[in-house]
Amino acid sequence: MKRRDFITAVAASAGSAYAAMKALDLLEQPATAQVPSQTGPFRLQRRGSRKRVIILGAGLAGMAAAYELGKVGYECVILEARSRAGGRCWTLRGGDTLTEINGTTQTVQFDRGLYFNPGPARIPYHHVTIDYCKELGVELEVIVNLSRQQYFYQENAGPLSGQKVHVREAVTDMRGYISELLAKSINQNALNASLTTEDKERLIEFLRTYGGLDPDLFYQGSSRRGYATPQGAGLQPGEVADPYDLSALLQLGFAGNEAFEWGFDQQMTMFQPVGGMDQIAKAFERRVGNSINYEAVVKEIRKLPDGVGIVYTDRSGQRRIRGDYCICTIPLSVLRDIPSDFSPDMKEAIASVAYAVTGKSGLQFNRRFWEEDENIFGGISWTNQDINQIWYPSNDYLSRKGVMLGYYNFGSTAANVGALSPQERVSLAIEQGSKIHPQYKNHFENGLALFWSNIPYSLGGWASYTTDVRTQYYPRLNEPDGNIYLAGEHLSYLTGWMAGAFESARLVTAKINALA
Amino acid sequence: MKRRDFITAVAASAGSAYAAMKALDLLEQPATAQVPSQTGPFRLQRRGSRKRVIILGAGLAGMAAAYELGKVGYECVILEARSRAGGRCWTLRGGDTLTEINGTTQTVQFDRGLYFNPGPARIPYHHVTIDYCKELGVELEVIVNLSRQQYFYQENAGPLSGQKVHVREAVTDMRGYISELLAKSINQNALNASLTTEDKERLIEFLRTYGGLDPDLFYQGSSRRGYATPQGAGLQPGEVADPYDLSALLQLGFAGNEAFEWGFDQQMTMFQPVGGMDQIAKAFERRVGNSINYEAVVKEIRKLPDGVGIVYTDRSGQRRIRGDYCICTIPLSVLRDIPSDFSPDMKEAIASVAYAVTGKSGLQFNRRFWEEDENIFGGISWTNQDINQIWYPSNDYLSRKGVMLGYYNFGSTAANVGALSPQERVSLAIEQGSKIHPQYKNHFENGLALFWSNIPYSLGGWASYTTDVRTQYYPRLNEPDGNIYLAGEHLSYLTGWMAGAFESARLVTAKINALA
């Protein structure tokens, strides 16, 4: 077995860059940490290589790869189709233009200082993205993914249809009813489960606190759901309203929306860079920008006997470049249509992966009515209308104007909305959002709406694997084809997250460094 | 009935300043708001009064009263025993000294830029405090009261004793088991409750999502609790660990700690001022500082035929001042021992109110190991040790050093710890905290610890009413005694919160303005 094959096999079977590199002792040893972090420090071992790596795409995966390889002496050349770096890690500000593949162009009208992240907008506390923000000096602030003042607003969903139900009301009441029902069931000895008497007693005590039950184990409402008349000074103890009816809450159908915020990738603490998500892209661009060729559109990807050859066009016409290795971070939705020497099984794998169908809208309002009128600071309201979600800004609290996320939708809903003109999409966001916030109509100033399937060089939100495709094709995508390595969020189990791009870049650079 | 009596009666029966003032039409009409906020705009009606109001205490209640009365032309004089304004709204920085009533003095050793809020440290999204921050230009940032990476660390609590159990693990598992048990109970038709068949089906579907149950409605763990091996790039799908045993979780006894974060006053979104809680005090001080007499210790509170007389000492000796009205914000724990002309029923009421027994510690570390090693960003770890809570800073993320809250305890635990010397308290915080974070011992630099019952001019945390005292004495405290009005957090149902002080100041200024 050749060293190269051995290393590749170890890297592939170990799965992660860390595991592979640890096995192969190819990482610099970090300073002793008393408690190992989940992600851990990453530093390629300097091996004296001066190989040239052509990187396709100056998104986060491409720039991170160039950054890590550059640290240990590789020559990297990045080809980027757009005139900016960052790919989907993108922030829109006043004056920016936004052109979709059908030719419609929007010019962003936001006031100076306002912005909108149309792509990734959140960073979980456990993602390697945080490590890069620290390493590159990107300032972070909390994005409030979970707050209790937001609304569930559902249509055709029983007695609470068309009502603004505060999240805290719905979740407090459901927790109360669940606790009451289970406590009753235990007390009636109805629970056919192997609980000891002691555990039954402990569980009832747990439920009493968990559900906010009264001494007789009934749920009768709780101050956790807020006050009908507030607590205050003087003789104002506050009054708690009656809970919603259990049947009405069940028909409201918010379990998925509540559970969303418990997902490992959606739990608090979540972050956003101060000033826009593209601060991460810009931080990388400051390190590797000299290697980026902008407006360089890849036309052919070729295997050469001793490396790779890339044909691309830029402002001066068609050009050709060769390298020892290629790291291709082009989304598979785009890559599938680029002429290449990929082997048939790789081409089949590339074509097999569907991309998330998704759209977002950003709306500028001349008054932060959600803060001033409704005490809403960050967080998400959920609705079964086409707009699906409304996000309130987690930055510049108490200032005058603000940009809200007017919708974030998926699948066939996103496709239907995406089929509209940008102006019609914004109108839809205003119309449906107005049902939750009537203030929309008086305070809306301007907006944008984009459909990711229509965004050139992205053509979709993120790789959306079925179990079958993960099983059948994903392993092939993780193998190099000649000296060409695929990287990006689509080469990870953190699809749709910036961390997927970073982890993939680290894995692929480690694999190349092990060989070079 | 005299106008004065009528107005006082209305104000008292209406309970809140807003209700009273609305009833009496004594508030300026705000510009039309489409959706009324819970707190609402506040502005006293200008009535041409030039009355003089002596305000005892330059804490938040006293300064807010002076601020509101000053807007409409009253002459306010504030007597403040300390050499600083803000009272319990206080931030400690390097060089500050901290003397307790037994004479022990600590000099804070924090590095420049580091600080600790020994008093109030959180602002709920629905409190009037936010309105004042907006009005006075105090910049806010999110304090992460709820995060999922924190720990429950319990001793003598069954099989999980002495283990660092991530909050997300414990709460995910308990939610799973609760859902499984209730779903089973419903499926066995064991639930003797009036649910329709449809609602039973809906509830089971709800629980399936709520609990993260498998197709057979068993809880077998969930990625919501995190991964034993993380998801990553390449062939690393991540592995979910088995859940904790239900009996072990029940013995861990964390229901109260979990439910804490659901309280209406503890729910996300919560805020803190950028740079320390005293930014609020300083903002008021900038408006009313000219009216404050510092180091002015009240010695006597006298009723005069036409107003009030206050005897106090300052650097130049004993002084005497008279006013038309007095707003007394001195904590009842201090006020009870000041010679006064309060009527016997008022004196009895003042003496009846107990104060919360509580202490806090702030610890400076030279490395943010909680972020670097453990992915903890803000939030609270809970333990049944004497330290009770550890708070991780919600500011200056990813910077080098940081100040954590080393303990926050109450009642007899706080009294026991408070009986120690400051140095011994800090040692205790280090010793017990080290069980959760072994990094403490290598990275601790300096710390402080205070016991609120020992802090001069406070003598306790906050008014802690029993139901009996609320019923029997609280109404009297809310009545003026002659022209003397009590104000402060203790004259509200928001005891312990800055909002209680503000609401009380507004109520009392409105009552005085209605008469003046």
mmCIF file with all atom_site columns, N, CA, C and O in Angstrom, chain B residues 466-492:
data_model
loop_
_atom_site.group_PDB
_atom_site.id
_atom_site.type_symbol
_atom_site.label_atom_id
_atom_site.label_alt_id
_atom_site.label_comp_id
_atom_site.label_asym_id
_atom_site.label_entity_id
_atom_site.label_seq_id
_atom_site.pdbx_PDB_ins_code
_atom_site.Cartn_x
_atom_site.Cartn_y
_atom_site.Cartn_z
_atom_site.occupancy
_atom_site.B_iso_or_equiv
_atom_site.pdbx_formal_charge
_atom_site.auth_seq_id
_atom_site.auth_comp_id
_atom_site.auth_asym_id
_atom_site.auth_atom_id
_atom_site.pdbx_PDB_model_num
ATOM 1   N N  . THR B 1 466 ? -43.954 38.284 52.885 1.00 0.00 ? 466 THR B N  1
ATOM 2   C CA . THR B 1 466 ? -44.816 37.124 53.043 1.00 0.00 ? 466 THR B CA 1
ATOM 3   C C  . THR B 1 466 ? -46.229 37.551 52.630 1.00 0.00 ? 466 THR B C  1
ATOM 4   O O  . THR B 1 466 ? -46.527 38.749 52.541 1.00 0.00 ? 466 THR B O  1
ATOM 5   N N  . THR B 1 467 ? -47.064 36.579 52.380 1.00 0.00 ? 467 THR B N  1
ATOM 6   C CA . THR B 1 467 ? -48.449 36.903 52.018 1.00 0.00 ? 467 THR B CA 1
ATOM 7   C C  . THR B 1 467 ? -49.120 37.701 53.134 1.00 0.00 ? 467 THR B C  1
ATOM 8   O O  . THR B 1 467 ? -49.858 38.660 52.879 1.00 0.00 ? 467 THR B O  1
ATOM 9   N N  . ASP B 1 468 ? -48.843 37.313 54.364 1.00 0.00 ? 468 ASP B N  1
ATOM 10  C CA . ASP B 1 468 ? -49.456 38.024 55.493 1.00 0.00 ? 468 ASP B CA 1
ATOM 11  C C  . ASP B 1 468 ? -49.029 39.490 55.541 1.00 0.00 ? 468 ASP B C  1
ATOM 12  O O  . ASP B 1 468 ? -49.847 40.377 55.774 1.00 0.00 ? 468 ASP B O  1
ATOM 13  N N  . VAL B 1 469 ? -47.756 39.725 55.353 1.00 0.00 ? 469 VAL B N  1
ATOM 14  C CA . VAL B 1 469 ? -47.271 41.108 55.430 1.00 0.00 ? 469 VAL B CA 1
ATOM 15  C C  . VAL B 1 469 ? -47.828 41.922 54.263 1.00 0.00 ? 469 VAL B C  1
ATOM 16  O O  . VAL B 1 469 ? -48.187 43.092 54.425 1.00 0.00 ? 469 VAL B O  1
ATOM 17  N N  . ARG B 1 470 ? -47.922 41.307 53.095 1.00 0.00 ? 470 ARG B N  1
ATOM 18  C CA . ARG B 1 470 ? -48.541 41.995 51.961 1.00 0.00 ? 470 ARG B CA 1
ATOM 19  C C  . ARG B 1 470 ? -49.968 42.422 52.310 1.00 0.00 ? 470 ARG B C  1
ATOM 20  O O  . ARG B 1 470 ? -50.399 43.518 51.976 1.00 0.00 ? 470 ARG B O  1
ATOM 21  N N  . THR B 1 471 ? -50.666 41.516 52.939 1.00 0.00 ? 471 THR B N  1
ATOM 22  C CA . THR B 1 471 ? -52.066 41.790 53.239 1.00 0.00 ? 471 THR B CA 1
ATOM 23  C C  . THR B 1 471 ? -52.201 42.809 54.367 1.00 0.00 ? 471 THR B C  1
ATOM 24  O O  . THR B 1 471 ? -52.968 43.770 54.276 1.00 0.00 ? 471 THR B O  1
ATOM 25  N N  . GLN B 1 472 ? -51.427 42.596 55.412 1.00 0.00 ? 472 GLN B N  1
ATOM 26  C CA . GLN B 1 472 ? -51.637 43.366 56.634 1.00 0.00 ? 472 GLN B CA 1
ATOM 27  C C  . GLN B 1 472 ? -50.962 44.728 56.608 1.00 0.00 ? 472 GLN B C  1
ATOM 28  O O  . GLN B 1 472 ? -51.520 45.704 57.112 1.00 0.00 ? 472 GLN B O  1
ATOM 29  N N  . TYR B 1 473 ? -49.760 44.809 56.033 1.00 0.00 ? 473 TYR B N  1
ATOM 30  C CA . TYR B 1 473 ? -48.978 46.037 56.182 1.00 0.00 ? 473 TYR B CA 1
ATOM 31  C C  . TYR B 1 473 ? -48.710 46.799 54.882 1.00 0.00 ? 473 TYR B C  1
ATOM 32  O O  . TYR B 1 473 ? -48.501 48.006 54.900 1.00 0.00 ? 473 TYR B O  1
ATOM 33  N N  . TYR B 1 474 ? -48.673 46.074 53.784 1.00 0.00 ? 474 TYR B N  1
ATOM 34  C CA . TYR B 1 474 ? -48.268 46.713 52.523 1.00 0.00 ? 474 TYR B CA 1
ATOM 35  C C  . TYR B 1 474 ? -49.187 47.876 52.142 1.00 0.00 ? 474 TYR B C  1
ATOM 36  O O  . TYR B 1 474 ? -48.699 48.934 51.717 1.00 0.00 ? 474 TYR B O  1
ATOM 37  N N  . PRO B 1 475 ? -50.510 47.738 52.294 1.00 0.00 ? 475 PRO B N  1
ATOM 38  C CA . PRO B 1 475 ? -51.369 48.873 51.918 1.00 0.00 ? 475 PRO B CA 1
ATOM 39  C C  . PRO B 1 475 ? -51.015 50.140 52.706 1.00 0.00 ? 475 PRO B C  1
ATOM 40  O O  . PRO B 1 475 ? -51.019 51.239 52.139 1.00 0.00 ? 475 PRO B O  1
ATOM 41  N N  . ARG B 1 476 ? -50.689 49.989 53.979 1.00 0.00 ? 476 ARG B N  1
ATOM 42  C CA . ARG B 1 476 ? -50.337 51.169 54.764 1.00 0.00 ? 476 ARG B CA 1
ATOM 43  C C  . ARG B 1 476 ? -49.073 51.837 54.222 1.00 0.00 ? 476 ARG B C  1
ATOM 44  O O  . ARG B 1 476 ? -48.998 53.070 54.154 1.00 0.00 ? 476 ARG B O  1
ATOM 45  N N  . LEU B 1 477 ? -48.107 51.024 53.845 1.00 0.00 ? 477 LEU B N  1
ATOM 46  C CA . LEU B 1 477 ? -46.854 51.587 53.325 1.00 0.00 ? 477 LEU B CA 1
ATOM 47  C C  . LEU B 1 477 ? -47.104 52.413 52.072 1.00 0.00 ? 477 LEU B C  1
ATOM 48  O O  . LEU B 1 477 ? -46.330 53.315 51.752 1.00 0.00 ? 477 LEU B O  1
ATOM 49  N N  . ASN B 1 478 ? -48.154 52.086 51.370 1.00 0.00 ? 478 ASN B N  1
ATOM 50  C CA . ASN B 1 478 ? -48.470 52.800 50.131 1.00 0.00 ? 478 ASN B CA 1
ATOM 51  C C  . ASN B 1 478 ? -49.267 54.086 50.358 1.00 0.00 ? 478 ASN B C  1
ATOM 52  O O  . ASN B 1 478 ? -49.504 54.829 49.406 1.00 0.00 ? 478 ASN B O  1
ATOM 53  N N  . GLU B 1 479 ? -49.685 54.305 51.583 1.00 0.00 ? 479 GLU B N  1
ATOM 54  C CA . GLU B 1 479 ? -50.370 55.558 51.919 1.00 0.00 ? 479 GLU B CA 1
ATOM 55  C C  . GLU B 1 479 ? -49.352 56.575 52.389 1.00 0.00 ? 479 GLU B C  1
ATOM 56  O O  . GLU B 1 479 ? -48.443 56.221 53.145 1.00 0.00 ? 479 GLU B O  1
ATOM 57  N N  . PRO B 1 480 ? -49.502 57.824 52.018 1.00 0.00 ? 480 PRO B N  1
ATOM 58  C CA . PRO B 1 480 ? -48.590 58.832 52.582 1.00 0.00 ? 480 PRO B CA 1
ATOM 59  C C  . PRO B 1 480 ? -48.813 58.972 54.079 1.00 0.00 ? 480 PRO B C  1
ATOM 60  O O  . PRO B 1 480 ? -49.898 58.680 54.594 1.00 0.00 ? 480 PRO B O  1
ATOM 61  N N  . ASP B 1 481 ? -47.778 59.387 54.783 1.00 0.00 ? 481 ASP B N  1
ATOM 62  C CA . ASP B 1 481 ? -47.897 59.717 56.206 1.00 0.00 ? 481 ASP B CA 1
ATOM 63  C C  . ASP B 1 481 ? -47.614 61.212 56.293 1.00 0.00 ? 481 ASP B C  1
ATOM 64  O O  . ASP B 1 481 ? -46.463 61.650 56.146 1.00 0.00 ? 481 ASP B O  1
ATOM 65  N N  . GLY B 1 482 ? -48.669 61.987 56.465 1.00 0.00 ? 482 GLY B N  1
ATOM 66  C CA . GLY B 1 482 ? -48.504 63.427 56.287 1.00 0.00 ? 482 GLY B CA 1
ATOM 67  C C  . GLY B 1 482 ? -48.113 63.665 54.831 1.00 0.00 ? 482 GLY B C  1
ATOM 68  O O  . GLY B 1 482 ? -48.762 63.118 53.907 1.00 0.00 ? 482 GLY B O  1
ATOM 69  N N  . ASN B 1 483 ? -47.069 64.441 54.651 1.00 0.00 ? 483 ASN B N  1
ATOM 70  C CA . ASN B 1 483 ? -46.618 64.677 53.274 1.00 0.00 ? 483 ASN B CA 1
ATOM 71  C C  . ASN B 1 483 ? -45.425 63.802 52.905 1.00 0.00 ? 483 ASN B C  1
ATOM 72  O O  . ASN B 1 483 ? -44.684 64.116 51.975 1.00 0.00 ? 483 ASN B O  1
ATOM 73  N N  . ILE B 1 484 ? -45.251 62.727 53.637 1.00 0.00 ? 484 ILE B N  1
ATOM 74  C CA . ILE B 1 484 ? -44.133 61.812 53.366 1.00 0.00 ? 484 ILE B CA 1
ATOM 75  C C  . ILE B 1 484 ? -44.648 60.584 52.617 1.00 0.00 ? 484 ILE B C  1
ATOM 76  O O  . ILE B 1 484 ? -45.579 59.915 53.076 1.00 0.00 ? 484 ILE B O  1
ATOM 77  N N  . TYR B 1 485 ? -44.036 60.330 51.471 1.00 0.00 ? 485 TYR B N  1
ATOM 78  C CA . TYR B 1 485 ? -44.413 59.189 50.627 1.00 0.00 ? 485 TYR B CA 1
ATOM 79  C C  . TYR B 1 485 ? -43.247 58.222 50.551 1.00 0.00 ? 485 TYR B C  1
ATOM 80  O O  . TYR B 1 485 ? -42.122 58.637 50.273 1.00 0.00 ? 485 TYR B O  1
ATOM 81  N N  . LEU B 1 486 ? -43.517 56.956 50.754 1.00 0.00 ? 486 LEU B N  1
ATOM 82  C CA . LEU B 1 486 ? -42.466 55.948 50.568 1.00 0.00 ? 486 LEU B CA 1
ATOM 83  C C  . LEU B 1 486 ? -42.437 55.511 49.103 1.00 0.00 ? 486 LEU B C  1
ATOM 84  O O  . LEU B 1 486 ? -43.476 55.406 48.452 1.00 0.00 ? 486 LEU B O  1
ATOM 85  N N  . ALA B 1 487 ? -41.243 55.257 48.619 1.00 0.00 ? 487 ALA B N  1
ATOM 86  C CA . ALA B 1 487 ? -41.088 54.763 47.242 1.00 0.00 ? 487 ALA B CA 1
ATOM 87  C C  . ALA B 1 487 ? -39.887 53.832 47.184 1.00 0.00 ? 487 ALA B C  1
ATOM 88  O O  . ALA B 1 487 ? -39.025 53.861 48.066 1.00 0.00 ? 487 ALA B O  1
ATOM 89  N N  . GLY B 1 488 ? -39.840 53.022 46.158 1.00 0.00 ? 488 GLY B N  1
ATOM 90  C CA . GLY B 1 488 ? -38.738 52.074 45.974 1.00 0.00 ? 488 GLY B CA 1
ATOM 91  C C  . GLY B 1 488 ? -39.281 50.730 45.547 1.00 0.00 ? 488 GLY B C  1
ATOM 92  O O  . GLY B 1 488 ? -40.500 50.514 45.511 1.00 0.00 ? 488 GLY B O  1
ATOM 93  N N  . GLU B 1 489 ? -38.361 49.815 45.252 1.00 0.00 ? 489 GLU B N  1
ATOM 94  C CA . GLU B 1 489 ? -38.795 48.473 44.828 1.00 0.00 ? 489 GLU B CA 1
ATOM 95  C C  . GLU B 1 489 ? -39.696 47.828 45.864 1.00 0.00 ? 489 GLU B C  1
ATOM 96  O O  . GLU B 1 489 ? -40.572 47.032 45.518 1.00 0.00 ? 489 GLU B O  1
ATOM 97  N N  . HIS B 1 490 ? -39.499 48.226 47.138 1.00 0.00 ? 490 HIS B N  1
ATOM 98  C CA . HIS B 1 490 ? -40.292 47.627 48.208 1.00 0.00 ? 490 HIS B CA 1
ATOM 99  C C  . HIS B 1 490 ? -41.728 48.122 48.207 1.00 0.00 ? 490 HIS B C  1
ATOM 100 O O  . HIS B 1 490 ? -42.554 47.598 48.929 1.00 0.00 ? 490 HIS B O  1
ATOM 101 N N  . LEU B 1 491 ? -42.028 49.132 47.416 1.00 0.00 ? 491 LEU B N  1
ATOM 102 C CA . LEU B 1 491 ? -43.410 49.622 47.303 1.00 0.00 ? 491 LEU B CA 1
ATOM 103 C C  . LEU B 1 491 ? -44.012 49.152 45.984 1.00 0.00 ? 491 LEU B C  1
ATOM 104 O O  . LEU B 1 491 ? -44.747 49.885 45.313 1.00 0.00 ? 491 LEU B O  1
ATOM 105 N N  . SER B 1 492 ? -43.705 47.930 45.622 1.00 0.00 ? 492 SER B N  1
ATOM 106 C CA . SER B 1 492 ? -44.205 47.384 44.352 1.00 0.00 ? 492 SER B CA 1
ATOM 107 C C  . SER B 1 492 ? -44.347 45.880 44.466 1.00 0.00 ? 492 SER B C  1
ATOM 108 O O  . SER B 1 492 ? -43.901 45.272 45.451 1.00 0.00 ? 492 SER B O  1
#
